[in-house]
mmCIF file with all atom_site columns, C-alpha atoms in Angstrom:
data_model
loop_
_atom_site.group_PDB
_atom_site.id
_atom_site.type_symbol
_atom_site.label_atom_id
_atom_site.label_alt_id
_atom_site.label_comp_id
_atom_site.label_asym_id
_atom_site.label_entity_id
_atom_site.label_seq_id
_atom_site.pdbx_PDB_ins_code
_atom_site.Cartn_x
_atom_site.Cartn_y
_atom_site.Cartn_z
_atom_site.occupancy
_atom_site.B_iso_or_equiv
_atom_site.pdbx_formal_charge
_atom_site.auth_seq_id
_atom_site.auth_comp_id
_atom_site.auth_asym_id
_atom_site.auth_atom_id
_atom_site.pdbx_PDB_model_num
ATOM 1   C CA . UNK A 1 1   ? 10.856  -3.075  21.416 1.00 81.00 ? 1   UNK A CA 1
ATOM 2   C CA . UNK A 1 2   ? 7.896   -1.281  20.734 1.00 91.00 ? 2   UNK A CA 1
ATOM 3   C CA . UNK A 1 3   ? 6.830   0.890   17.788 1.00 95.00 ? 3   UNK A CA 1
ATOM 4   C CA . UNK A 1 4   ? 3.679   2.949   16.762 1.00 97.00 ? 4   UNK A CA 1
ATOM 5   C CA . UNK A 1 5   ? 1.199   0.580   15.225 1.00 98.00 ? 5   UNK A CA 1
ATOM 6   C CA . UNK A 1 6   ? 1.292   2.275   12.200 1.00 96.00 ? 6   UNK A CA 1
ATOM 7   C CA . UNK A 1 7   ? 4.822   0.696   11.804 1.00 95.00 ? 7   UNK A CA 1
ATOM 8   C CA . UNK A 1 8   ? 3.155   -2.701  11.184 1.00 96.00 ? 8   UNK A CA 1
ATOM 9   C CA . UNK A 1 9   ? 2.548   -3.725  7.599  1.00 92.00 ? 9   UNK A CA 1
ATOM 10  C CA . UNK A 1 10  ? -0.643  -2.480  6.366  1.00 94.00 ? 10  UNK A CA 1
ATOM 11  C CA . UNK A 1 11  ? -1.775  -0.726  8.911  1.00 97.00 ? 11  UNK A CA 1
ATOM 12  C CA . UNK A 1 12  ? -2.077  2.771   7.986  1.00 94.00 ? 12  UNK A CA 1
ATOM 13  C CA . UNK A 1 13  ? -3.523  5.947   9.418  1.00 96.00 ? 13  UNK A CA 1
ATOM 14  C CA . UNK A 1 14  ? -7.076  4.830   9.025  1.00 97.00 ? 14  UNK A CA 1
ATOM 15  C CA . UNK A 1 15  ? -6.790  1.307   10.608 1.00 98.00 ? 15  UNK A CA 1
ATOM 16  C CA . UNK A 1 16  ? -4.110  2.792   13.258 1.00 98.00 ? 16  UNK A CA 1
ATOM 17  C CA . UNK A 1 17  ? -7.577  5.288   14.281 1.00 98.00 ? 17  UNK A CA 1
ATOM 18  C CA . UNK A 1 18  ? -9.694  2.388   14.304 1.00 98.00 ? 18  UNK A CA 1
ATOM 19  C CA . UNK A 1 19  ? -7.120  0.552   16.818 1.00 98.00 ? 19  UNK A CA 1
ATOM 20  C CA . UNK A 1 20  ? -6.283  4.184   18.608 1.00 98.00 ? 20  UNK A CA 1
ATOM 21  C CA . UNK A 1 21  ? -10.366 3.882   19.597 1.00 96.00 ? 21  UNK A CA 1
ATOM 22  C CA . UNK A 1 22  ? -9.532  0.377   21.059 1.00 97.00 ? 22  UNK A CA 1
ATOM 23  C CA . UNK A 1 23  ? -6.826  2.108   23.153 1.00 97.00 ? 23  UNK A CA 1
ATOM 24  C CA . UNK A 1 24  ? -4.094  0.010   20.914 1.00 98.00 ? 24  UNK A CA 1
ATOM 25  C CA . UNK A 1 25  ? -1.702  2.730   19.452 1.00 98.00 ? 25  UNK A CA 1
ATOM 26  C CA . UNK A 1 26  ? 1.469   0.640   19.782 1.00 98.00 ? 26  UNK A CA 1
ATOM 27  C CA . UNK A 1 27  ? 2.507   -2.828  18.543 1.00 98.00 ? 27  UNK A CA 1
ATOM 28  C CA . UNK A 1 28  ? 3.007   -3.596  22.786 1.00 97.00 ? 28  UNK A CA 1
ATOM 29  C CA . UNK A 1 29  ? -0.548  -2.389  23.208 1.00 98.00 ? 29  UNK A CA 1
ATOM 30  C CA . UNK A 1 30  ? -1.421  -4.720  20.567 1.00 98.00 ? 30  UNK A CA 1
ATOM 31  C CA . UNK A 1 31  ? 0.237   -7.952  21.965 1.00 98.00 ? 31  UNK A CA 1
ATOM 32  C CA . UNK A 1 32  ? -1.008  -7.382  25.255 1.00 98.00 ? 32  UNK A CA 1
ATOM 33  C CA . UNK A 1 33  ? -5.050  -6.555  24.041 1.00 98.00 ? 33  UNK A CA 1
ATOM 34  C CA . UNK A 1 34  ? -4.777  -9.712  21.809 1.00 98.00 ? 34  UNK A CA 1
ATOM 35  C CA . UNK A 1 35  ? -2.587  -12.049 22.737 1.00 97.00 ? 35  UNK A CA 1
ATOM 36  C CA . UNK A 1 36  ? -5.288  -14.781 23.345 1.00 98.00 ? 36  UNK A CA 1
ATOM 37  C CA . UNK A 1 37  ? -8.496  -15.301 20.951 1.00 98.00 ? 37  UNK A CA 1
ATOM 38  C CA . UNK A 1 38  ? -10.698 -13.633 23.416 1.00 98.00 ? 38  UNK A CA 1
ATOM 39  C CA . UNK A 1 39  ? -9.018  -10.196 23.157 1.00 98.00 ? 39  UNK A CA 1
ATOM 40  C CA . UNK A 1 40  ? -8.184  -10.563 19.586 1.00 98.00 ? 40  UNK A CA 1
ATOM 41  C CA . UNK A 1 41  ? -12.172 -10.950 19.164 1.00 98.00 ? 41  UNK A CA 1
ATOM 42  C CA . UNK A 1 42  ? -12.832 -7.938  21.497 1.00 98.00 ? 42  UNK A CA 1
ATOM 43  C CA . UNK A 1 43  ? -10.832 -6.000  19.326 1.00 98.00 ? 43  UNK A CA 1
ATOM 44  C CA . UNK A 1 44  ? -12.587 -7.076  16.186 1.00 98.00 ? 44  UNK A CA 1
ATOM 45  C CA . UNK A 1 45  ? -15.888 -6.486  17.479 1.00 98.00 ? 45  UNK A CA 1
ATOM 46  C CA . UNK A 1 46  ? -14.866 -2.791  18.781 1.00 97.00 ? 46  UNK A CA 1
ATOM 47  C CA . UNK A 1 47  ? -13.350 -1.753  15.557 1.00 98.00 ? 47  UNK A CA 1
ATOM 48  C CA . UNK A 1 48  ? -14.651 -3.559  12.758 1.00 98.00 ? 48  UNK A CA 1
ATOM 49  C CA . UNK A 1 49  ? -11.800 -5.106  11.565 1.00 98.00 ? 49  UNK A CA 1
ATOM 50  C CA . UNK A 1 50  ? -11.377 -9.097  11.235 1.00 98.00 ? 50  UNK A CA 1
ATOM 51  C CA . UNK A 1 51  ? -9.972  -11.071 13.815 1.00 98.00 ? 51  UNK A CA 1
ATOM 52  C CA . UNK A 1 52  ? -7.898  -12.573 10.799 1.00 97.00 ? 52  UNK A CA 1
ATOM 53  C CA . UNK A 1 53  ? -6.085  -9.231  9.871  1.00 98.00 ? 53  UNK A CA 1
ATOM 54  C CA . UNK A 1 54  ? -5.949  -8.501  14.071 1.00 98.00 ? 54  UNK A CA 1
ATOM 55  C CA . UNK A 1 55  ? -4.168  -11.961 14.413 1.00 98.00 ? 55  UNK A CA 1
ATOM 56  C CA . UNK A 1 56  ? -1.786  -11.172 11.230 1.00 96.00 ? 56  UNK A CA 1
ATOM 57  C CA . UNK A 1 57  ? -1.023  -7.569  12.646 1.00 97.00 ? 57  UNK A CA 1
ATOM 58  C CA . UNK A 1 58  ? -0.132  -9.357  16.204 1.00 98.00 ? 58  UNK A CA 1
ATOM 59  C CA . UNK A 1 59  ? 1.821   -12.330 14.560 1.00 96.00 ? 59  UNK A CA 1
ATOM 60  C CA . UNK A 1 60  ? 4.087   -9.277  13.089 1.00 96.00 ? 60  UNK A CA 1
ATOM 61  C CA . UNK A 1 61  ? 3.462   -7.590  16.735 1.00 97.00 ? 61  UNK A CA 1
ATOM 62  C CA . UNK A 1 62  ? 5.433   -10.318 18.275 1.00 97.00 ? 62  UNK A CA 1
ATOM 63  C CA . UNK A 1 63  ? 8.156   -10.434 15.786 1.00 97.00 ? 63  UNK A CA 1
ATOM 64  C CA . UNK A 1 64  ? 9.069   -6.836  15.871 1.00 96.00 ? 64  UNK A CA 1
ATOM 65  C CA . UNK A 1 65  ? 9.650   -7.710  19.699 1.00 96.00 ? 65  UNK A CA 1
ATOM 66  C CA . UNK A 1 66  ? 13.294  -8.978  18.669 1.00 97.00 ? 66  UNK A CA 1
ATOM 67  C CA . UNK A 1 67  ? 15.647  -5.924  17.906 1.00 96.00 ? 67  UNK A CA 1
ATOM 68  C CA . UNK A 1 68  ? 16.618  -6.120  14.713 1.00 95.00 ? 68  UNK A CA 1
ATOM 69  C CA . UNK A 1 69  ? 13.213  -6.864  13.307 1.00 96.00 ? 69  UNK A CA 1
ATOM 70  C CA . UNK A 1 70  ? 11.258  -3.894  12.036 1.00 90.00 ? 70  UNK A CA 1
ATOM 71  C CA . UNK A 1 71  ? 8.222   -3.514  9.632  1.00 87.00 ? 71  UNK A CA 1
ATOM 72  C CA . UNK A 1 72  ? 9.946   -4.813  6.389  1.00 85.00 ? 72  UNK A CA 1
ATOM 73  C CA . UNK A 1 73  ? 11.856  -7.598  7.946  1.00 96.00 ? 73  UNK A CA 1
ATOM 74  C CA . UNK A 1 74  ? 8.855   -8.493  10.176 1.00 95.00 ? 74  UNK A CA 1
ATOM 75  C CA . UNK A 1 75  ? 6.820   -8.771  6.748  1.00 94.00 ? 75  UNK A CA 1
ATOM 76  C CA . UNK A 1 76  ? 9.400   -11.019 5.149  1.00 96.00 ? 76  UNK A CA 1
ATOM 77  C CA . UNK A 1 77  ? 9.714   -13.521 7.782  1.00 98.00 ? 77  UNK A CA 1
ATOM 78  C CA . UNK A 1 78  ? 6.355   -14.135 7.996  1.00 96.00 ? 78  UNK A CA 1
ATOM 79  C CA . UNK A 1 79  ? 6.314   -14.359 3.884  1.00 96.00 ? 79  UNK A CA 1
ATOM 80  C CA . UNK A 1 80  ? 9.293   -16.718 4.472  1.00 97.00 ? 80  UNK A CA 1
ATOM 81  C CA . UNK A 1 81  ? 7.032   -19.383 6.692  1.00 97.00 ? 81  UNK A CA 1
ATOM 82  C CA . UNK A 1 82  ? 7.780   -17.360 10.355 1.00 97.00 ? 82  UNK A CA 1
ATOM 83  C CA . UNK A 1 83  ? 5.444   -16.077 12.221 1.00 94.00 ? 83  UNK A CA 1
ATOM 84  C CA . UNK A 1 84  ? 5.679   -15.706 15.452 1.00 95.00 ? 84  UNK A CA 1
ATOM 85  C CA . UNK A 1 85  ? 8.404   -15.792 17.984 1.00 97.00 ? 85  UNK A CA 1
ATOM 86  C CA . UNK A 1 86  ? 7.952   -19.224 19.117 1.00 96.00 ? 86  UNK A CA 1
ATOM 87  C CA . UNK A 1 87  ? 8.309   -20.303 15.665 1.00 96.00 ? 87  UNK A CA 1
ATOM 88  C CA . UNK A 1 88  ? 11.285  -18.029 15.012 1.00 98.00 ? 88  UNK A CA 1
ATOM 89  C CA . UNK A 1 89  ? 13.052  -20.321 17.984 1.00 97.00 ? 89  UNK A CA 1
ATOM 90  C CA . UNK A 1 90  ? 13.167  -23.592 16.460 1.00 96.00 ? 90  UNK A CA 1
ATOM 91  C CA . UNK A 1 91  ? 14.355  -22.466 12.776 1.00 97.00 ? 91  UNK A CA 1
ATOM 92  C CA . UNK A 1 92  ? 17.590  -22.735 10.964 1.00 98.00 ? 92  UNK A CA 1
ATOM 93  C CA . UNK A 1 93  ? 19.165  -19.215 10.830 1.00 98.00 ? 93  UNK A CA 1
ATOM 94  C CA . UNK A 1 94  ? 20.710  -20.362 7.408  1.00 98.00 ? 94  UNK A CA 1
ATOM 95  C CA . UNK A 1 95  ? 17.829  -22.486 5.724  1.00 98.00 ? 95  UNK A CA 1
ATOM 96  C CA . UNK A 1 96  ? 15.828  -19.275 7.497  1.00 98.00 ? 96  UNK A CA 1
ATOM 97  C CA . UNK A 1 97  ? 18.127  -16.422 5.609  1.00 98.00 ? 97  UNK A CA 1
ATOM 98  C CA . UNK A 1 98  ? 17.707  -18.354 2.117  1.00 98.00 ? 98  UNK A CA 1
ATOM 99  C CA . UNK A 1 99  ? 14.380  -18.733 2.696  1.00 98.00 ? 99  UNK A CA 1
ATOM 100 C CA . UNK A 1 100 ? 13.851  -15.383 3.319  1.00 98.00 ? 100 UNK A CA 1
ATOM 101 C CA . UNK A 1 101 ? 16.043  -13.799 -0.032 1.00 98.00 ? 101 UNK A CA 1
ATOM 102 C CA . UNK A 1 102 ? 14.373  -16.159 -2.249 1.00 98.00 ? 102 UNK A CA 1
ATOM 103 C CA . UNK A 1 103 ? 10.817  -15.065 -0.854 1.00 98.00 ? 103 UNK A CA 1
ATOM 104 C CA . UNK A 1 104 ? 12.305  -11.286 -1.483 1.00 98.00 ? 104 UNK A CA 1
ATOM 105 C CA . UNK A 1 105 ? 13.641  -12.164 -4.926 1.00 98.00 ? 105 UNK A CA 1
ATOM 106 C CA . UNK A 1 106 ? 10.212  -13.308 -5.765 1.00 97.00 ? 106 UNK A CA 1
ATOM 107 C CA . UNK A 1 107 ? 8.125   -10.598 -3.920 1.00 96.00 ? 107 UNK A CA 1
ATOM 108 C CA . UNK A 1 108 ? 10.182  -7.336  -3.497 1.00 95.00 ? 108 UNK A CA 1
ATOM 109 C CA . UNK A 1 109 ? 9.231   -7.210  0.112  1.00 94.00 ? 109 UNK A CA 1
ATOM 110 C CA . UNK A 1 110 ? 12.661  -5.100  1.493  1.00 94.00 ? 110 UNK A CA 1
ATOM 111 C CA . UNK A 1 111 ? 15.513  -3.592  -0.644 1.00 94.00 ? 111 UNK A CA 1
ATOM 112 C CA . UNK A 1 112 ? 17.742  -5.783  1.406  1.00 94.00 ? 112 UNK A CA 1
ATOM 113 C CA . UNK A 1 113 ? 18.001  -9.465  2.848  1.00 96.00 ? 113 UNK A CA 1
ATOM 114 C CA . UNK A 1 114 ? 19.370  -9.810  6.388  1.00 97.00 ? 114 UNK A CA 1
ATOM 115 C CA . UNK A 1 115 ? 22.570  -12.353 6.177  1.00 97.00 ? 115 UNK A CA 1
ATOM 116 C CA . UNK A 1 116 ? 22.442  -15.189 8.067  1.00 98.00 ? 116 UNK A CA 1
ATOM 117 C CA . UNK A 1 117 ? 24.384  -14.091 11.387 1.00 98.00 ? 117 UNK A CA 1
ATOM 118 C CA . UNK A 1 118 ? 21.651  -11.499 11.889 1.00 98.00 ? 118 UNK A CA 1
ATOM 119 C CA . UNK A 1 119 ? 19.066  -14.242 11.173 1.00 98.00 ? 119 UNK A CA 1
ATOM 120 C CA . UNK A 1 120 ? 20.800  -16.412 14.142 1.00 98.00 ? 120 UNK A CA 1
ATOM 121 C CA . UNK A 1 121 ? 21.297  -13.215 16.375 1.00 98.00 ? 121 UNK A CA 1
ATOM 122 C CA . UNK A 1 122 ? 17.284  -13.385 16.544 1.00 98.00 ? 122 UNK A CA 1
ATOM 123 C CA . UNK A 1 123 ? 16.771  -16.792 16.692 1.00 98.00 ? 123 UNK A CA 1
ATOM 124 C CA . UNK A 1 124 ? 18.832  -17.016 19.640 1.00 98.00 ? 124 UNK A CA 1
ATOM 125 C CA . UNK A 1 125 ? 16.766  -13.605 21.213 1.00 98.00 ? 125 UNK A CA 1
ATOM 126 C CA . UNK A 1 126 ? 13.872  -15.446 20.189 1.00 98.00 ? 126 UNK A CA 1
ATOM 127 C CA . UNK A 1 127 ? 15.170  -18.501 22.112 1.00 98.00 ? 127 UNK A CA 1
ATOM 128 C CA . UNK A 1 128 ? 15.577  -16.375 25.425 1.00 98.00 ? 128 UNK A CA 1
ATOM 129 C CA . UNK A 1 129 ? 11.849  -15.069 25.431 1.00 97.00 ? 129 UNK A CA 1
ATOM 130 C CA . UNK A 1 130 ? 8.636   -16.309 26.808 1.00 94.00 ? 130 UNK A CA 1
ATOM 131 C CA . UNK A 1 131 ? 5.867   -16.735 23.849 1.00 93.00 ? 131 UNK A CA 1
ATOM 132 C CA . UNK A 1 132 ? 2.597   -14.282 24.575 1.00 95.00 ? 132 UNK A CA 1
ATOM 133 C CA . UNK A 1 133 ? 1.127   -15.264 21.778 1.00 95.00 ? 133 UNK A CA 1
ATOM 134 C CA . UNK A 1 134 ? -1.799  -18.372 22.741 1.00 93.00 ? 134 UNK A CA 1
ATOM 135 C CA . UNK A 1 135 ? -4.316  -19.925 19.993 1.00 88.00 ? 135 UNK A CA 1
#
């Protein structure tokens, strides 16, 4: 799925201009400018922002691929220890659902916690797609 790139966590209207002048303005945009270092430094250098925030904002990018996973729950996963896809893939959709309400219990990050059938309905879409993501 893909969303305006203001839907990603902390990216508001003035980084989403700053991205918009980069020719990003959704989060598929995104993943496909920076999906490897090169074009997440590109980015950096053509709006000003650091490659770490442009690698955090793809990171969520990638999450928000699986349906089910918006802005909030994007956030939380990646407070939780997930990332990215790839590392979505190989967890435990029950250690992964704990995980994720004790994280919210602690930080407030969504008014809800997903249970843990929803957390294994994306781990298994996570299991059926290719990661874009490189290092």
């Amino acid at each position: 799925m893909s969303y305006p790139i203001e839907e990603i966590e902390g990216i508001g209207p003035s980084y989403g201009a700053k991205l918009k002048t980069a020719g990003i303005s959704s989060t598929n945009a995104l993943l496909k400018a920076c999906a490897k270092k090169s074009g997440r430094k590109k980015v950096a250098d053509e709006t000003g922002i650091s490659e770490k925030l442009v690698l955090e904002w793809t990171n969520l990018a990638d999450l928000m691929r699986i349906k089910g996973i918006g802005k909030q729950f994007s956030e939380l996963l990646e407070a939780a220890g997930v990332d990215t896809v790839k590392e979505l893939r190989n967890r435990n959709a029950e250690n992964t659902a704990a995980k994720m309400a004790e994280v919210n219990a602690e930080k407030k990050l969504t008014r809800s916690v997903p249970a843990a059938s929803m957390v294994a309905d994306w781990v298994a879409q996570a299991k059926a797609m290719d990661p874009i993501i490189e290092y």
